[in-house]
Short mmCIF file of C-alpha atoms in Angstrom, two decimals:
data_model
loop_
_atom_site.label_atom_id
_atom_site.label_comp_id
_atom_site.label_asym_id
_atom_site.label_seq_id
_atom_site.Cartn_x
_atom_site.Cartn_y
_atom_site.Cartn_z
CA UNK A 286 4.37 7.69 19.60
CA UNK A 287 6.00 10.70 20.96
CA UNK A 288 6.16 13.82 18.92
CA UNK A 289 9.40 16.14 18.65
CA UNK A 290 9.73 19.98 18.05
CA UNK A 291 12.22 21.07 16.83
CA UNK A 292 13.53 24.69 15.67
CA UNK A 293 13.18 24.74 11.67
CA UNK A 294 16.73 26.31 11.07
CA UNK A 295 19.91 27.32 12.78
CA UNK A 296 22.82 28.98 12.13
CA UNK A 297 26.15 28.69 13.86
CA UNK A 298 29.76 30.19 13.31
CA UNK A 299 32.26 27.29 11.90
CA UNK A 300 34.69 26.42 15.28
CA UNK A 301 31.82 27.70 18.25
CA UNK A 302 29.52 25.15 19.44
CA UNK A 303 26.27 24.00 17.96
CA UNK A 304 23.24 23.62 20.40
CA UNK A 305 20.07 21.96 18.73
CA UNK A 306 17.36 22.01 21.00
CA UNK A 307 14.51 19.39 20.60
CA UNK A 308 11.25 19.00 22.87
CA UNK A 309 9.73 15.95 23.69
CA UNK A 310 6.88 16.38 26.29
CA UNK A 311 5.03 13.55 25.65
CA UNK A 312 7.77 10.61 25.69
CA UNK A 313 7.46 7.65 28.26
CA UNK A 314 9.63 6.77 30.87
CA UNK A 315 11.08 3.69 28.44
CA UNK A 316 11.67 5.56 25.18
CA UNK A 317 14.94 6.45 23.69
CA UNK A 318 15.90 9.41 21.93
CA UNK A 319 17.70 9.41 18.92
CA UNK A 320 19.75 11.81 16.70
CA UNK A 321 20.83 11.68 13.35
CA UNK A 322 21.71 13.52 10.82
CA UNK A 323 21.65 13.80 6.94
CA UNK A 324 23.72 15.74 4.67
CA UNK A 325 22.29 16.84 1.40
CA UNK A 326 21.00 13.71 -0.90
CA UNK A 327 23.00 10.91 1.15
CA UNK A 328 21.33 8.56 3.61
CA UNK A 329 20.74 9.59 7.71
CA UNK A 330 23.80 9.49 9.71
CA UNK A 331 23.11 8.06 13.28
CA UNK A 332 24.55 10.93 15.98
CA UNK A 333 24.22 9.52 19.60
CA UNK A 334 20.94 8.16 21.77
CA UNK A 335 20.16 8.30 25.13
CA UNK A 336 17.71 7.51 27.80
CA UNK A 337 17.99 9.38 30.82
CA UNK A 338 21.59 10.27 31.30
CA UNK A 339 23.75 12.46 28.81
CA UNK A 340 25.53 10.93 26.62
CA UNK A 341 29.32 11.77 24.82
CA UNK A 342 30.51 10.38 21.68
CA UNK A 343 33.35 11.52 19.41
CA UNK A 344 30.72 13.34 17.04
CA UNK A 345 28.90 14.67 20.04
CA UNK A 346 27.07 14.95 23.30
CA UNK A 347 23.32 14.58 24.33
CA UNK A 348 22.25 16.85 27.29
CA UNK A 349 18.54 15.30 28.07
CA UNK A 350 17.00 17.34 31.27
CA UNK A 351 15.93 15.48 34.27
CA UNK A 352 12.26 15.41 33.51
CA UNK A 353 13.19 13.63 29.91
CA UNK A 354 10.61 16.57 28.12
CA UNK A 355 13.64 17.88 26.15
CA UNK A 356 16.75 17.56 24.96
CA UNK A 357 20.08 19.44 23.65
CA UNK A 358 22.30 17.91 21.08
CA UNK A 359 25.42 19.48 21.55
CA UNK A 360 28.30 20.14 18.30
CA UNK A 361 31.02 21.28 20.54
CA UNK A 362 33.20 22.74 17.33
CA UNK A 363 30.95 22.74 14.65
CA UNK A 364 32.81 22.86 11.11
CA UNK A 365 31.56 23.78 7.84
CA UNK A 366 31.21 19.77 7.13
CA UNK A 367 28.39 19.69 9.67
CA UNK A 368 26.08 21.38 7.70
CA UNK A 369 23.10 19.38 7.62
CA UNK A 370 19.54 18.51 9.08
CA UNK A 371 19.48 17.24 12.27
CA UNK A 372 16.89 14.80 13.14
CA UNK A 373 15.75 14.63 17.00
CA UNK A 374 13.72 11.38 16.95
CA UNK A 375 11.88 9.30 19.65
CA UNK A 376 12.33 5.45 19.39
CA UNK A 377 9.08 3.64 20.61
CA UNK A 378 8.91 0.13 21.69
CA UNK A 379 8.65 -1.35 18.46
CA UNK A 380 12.25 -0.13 17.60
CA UNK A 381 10.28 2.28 15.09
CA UNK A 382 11.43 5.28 14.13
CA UNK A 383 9.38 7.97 13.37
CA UNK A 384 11.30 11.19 11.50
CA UNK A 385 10.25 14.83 11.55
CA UNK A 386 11.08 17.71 9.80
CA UNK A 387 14.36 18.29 11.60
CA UNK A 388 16.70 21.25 11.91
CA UNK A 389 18.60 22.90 9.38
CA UNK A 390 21.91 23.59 10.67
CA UNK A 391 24.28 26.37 8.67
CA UNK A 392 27.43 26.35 9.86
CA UNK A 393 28.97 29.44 8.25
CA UNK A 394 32.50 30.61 8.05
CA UNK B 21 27.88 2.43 6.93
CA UNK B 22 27.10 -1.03 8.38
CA UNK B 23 27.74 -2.64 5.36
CA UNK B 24 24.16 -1.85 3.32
CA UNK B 25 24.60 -1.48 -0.20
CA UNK B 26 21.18 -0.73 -2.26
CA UNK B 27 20.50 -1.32 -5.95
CA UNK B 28 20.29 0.15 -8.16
CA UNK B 29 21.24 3.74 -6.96
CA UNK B 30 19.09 5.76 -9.26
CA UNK B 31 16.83 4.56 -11.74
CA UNK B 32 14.02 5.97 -14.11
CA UNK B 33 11.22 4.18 -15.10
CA UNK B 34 7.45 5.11 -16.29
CA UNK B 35 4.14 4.65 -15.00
CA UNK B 36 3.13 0.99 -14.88
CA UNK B 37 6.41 -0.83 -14.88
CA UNK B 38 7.18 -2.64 -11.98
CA UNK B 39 10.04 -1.67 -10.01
CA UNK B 40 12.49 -4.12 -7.63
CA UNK B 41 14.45 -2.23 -5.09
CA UNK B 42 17.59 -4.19 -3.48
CA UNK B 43 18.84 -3.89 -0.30
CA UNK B 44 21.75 -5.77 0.66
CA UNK B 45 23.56 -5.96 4.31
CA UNK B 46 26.85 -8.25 5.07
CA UNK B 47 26.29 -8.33 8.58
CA UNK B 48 23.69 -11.06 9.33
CA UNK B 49 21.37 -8.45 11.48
CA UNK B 50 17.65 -9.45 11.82
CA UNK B 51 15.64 -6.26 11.50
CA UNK B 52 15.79 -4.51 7.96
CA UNK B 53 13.79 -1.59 7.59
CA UNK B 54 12.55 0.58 3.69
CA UNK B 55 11.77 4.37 3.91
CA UNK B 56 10.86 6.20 1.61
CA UNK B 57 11.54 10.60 1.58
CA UNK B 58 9.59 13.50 -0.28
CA UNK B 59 11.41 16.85 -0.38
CA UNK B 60 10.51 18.87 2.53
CA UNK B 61 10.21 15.52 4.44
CA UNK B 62 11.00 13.31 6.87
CA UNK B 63 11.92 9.54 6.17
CA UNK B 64 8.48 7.20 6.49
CA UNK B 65 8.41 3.62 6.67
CA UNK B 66 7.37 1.36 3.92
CA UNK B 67 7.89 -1.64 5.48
CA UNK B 68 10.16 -4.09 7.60
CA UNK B 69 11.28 -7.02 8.18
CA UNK B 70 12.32 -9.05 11.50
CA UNK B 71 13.46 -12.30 10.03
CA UNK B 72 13.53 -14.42 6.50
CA UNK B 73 10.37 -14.20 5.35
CA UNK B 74 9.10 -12.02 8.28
CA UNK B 75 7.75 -9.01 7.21
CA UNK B 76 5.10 -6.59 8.13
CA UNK B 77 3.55 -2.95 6.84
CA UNK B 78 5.00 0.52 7.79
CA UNK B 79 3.40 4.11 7.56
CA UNK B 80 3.06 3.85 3.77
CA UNK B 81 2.81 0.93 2.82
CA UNK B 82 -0.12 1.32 -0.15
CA UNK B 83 1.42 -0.07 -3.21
CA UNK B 84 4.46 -1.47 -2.12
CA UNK B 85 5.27 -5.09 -1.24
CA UNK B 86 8.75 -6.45 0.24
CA UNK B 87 10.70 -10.03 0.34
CA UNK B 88 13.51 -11.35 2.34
CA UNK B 89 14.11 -14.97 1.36
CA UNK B 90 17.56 -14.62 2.48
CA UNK B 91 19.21 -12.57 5.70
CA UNK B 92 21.40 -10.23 3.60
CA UNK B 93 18.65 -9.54 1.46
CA UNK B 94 15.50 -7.37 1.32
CA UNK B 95 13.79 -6.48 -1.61
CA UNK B 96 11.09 -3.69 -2.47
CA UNK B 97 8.98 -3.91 -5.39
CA UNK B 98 6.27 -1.52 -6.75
CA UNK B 99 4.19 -3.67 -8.55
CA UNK B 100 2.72 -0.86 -11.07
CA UNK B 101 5.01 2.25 -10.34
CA UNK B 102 3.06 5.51 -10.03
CA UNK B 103 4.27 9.10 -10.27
CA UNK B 104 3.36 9.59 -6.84
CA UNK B 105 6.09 7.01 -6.13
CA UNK B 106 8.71 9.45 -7.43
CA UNK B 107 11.29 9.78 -4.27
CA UNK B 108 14.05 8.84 -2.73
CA UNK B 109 14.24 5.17 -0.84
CA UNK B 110 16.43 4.18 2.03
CA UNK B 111 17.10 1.01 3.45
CA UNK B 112 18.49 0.63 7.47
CA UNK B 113 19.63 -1.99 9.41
CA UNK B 114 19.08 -2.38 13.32
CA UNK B 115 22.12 -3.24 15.02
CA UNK B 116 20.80 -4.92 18.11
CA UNK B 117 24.40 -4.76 19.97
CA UNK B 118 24.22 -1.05 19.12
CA UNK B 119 21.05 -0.57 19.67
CA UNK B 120 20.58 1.67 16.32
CA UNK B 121 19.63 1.84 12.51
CA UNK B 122 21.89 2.37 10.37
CA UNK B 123 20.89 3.48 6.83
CA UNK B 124 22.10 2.84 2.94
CA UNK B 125 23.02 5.24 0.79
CA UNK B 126 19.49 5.37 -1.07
CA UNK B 127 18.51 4.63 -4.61
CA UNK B 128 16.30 7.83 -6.37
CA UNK B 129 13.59 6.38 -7.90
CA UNK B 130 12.02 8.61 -10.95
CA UNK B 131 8.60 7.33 -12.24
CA UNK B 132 8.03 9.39 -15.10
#
């Protein structure tokens, strides 16, 4: 399966944008990747996926660069309610999916 | 929240005991999924299941064992809980229109 890096912790100023960088060098040209996230004690909160092409949803947007070996999850007005850890996670084949440590993201006032 | 309600939500318990897990989903989806997280962690994966009565082992899967007799239900038992089985279970759901998992709102299991 492919692996993720991520940064351990980020901070970002409520109202700017949030930019979470994840790298994936390793991923295949048929694997999805996956964000969620999970605010303190409840259960992960799916985010957005995408293959090759970025990606918008209300919560967010999912910048993945052309060679697919990273990716940029993209808060575009963070708010104090979006502190959490952020999970950057490839999906394999087997629709498994395999969580690292994720970000911490602090949005502060 | 995709409709997944687990039971119970926390529950203490002591070494030996076994332990049933509920996870319960209203939406008739296939795949059901248990993790299980350790502070400082990452969700694993216990087990899943792709059908009634379809099941098969995750990443930790040592001293667990699962049933779905019914769609809307998947269960997790610990036959003989262990302290090392102290953490924090989640149960998800794989929305094949979506695409996704979608995850419960965990039950904290304490084995004391």
């Amino acid at each position: 399966d492919a692996k993720t890096t991520q940064p351990t912790s980020m901070d970002c100023a409520e109202g700017r944008a949030a930019n979470l960088p994840c790298n994936h060098s390793t991923i295949s040209g048929n694997e999805y990747v996956y964000w969620y996230r999970q605010i303190h004690s409840q259960g992960p909160q799916y985010i957005i996926h995408g293959l090759k092409n970025n990606e918008t949803n209300e919560m967010a947007s999912l910048i993945i660069t052309e060679d697919r070996k990273s990716s940029t999850l993209i808060l575009p007005h963070a708010t104090l309610r979006d502190t959490a850890v952020y999970y950057c996670i490839v999906r394999n084949e087997g629709n498994m999916l395999t969580f690292g440590g994720g970000t911490r993201l602090m949005v502060k006032p | 929240d995709a409709g997944i309600t687990q039971s119970p939500r926390h529950k203490v318990t002591e070494t030996g005991t076994p332990v049933t897990l509920r996870c319960h989903q209203t939406e008739n989806h296939r795949y059901m999924y248990w993790y299980r997280q350790d502070p400082g962690h990452g969700l694993r994966l216990i087990h899943y299941s792709y059908g009634v009565k379809d099941t098969d082992k995750g990443e930790v899967s040592d001293g667990y064992s699962v049933s779905r007799s019914k769609t809307e239900d998947f269960l997790l038992t610990l036959e003989s809980a262990t302290s090392s089985q102290t953490s924090v279970y989640f149960c998800a759901i794989m929305d094949g229109e979506a695409d996704t998992q979608y995850f419960g709102p965990g039950t904290r299991l304490t084995v004391l």
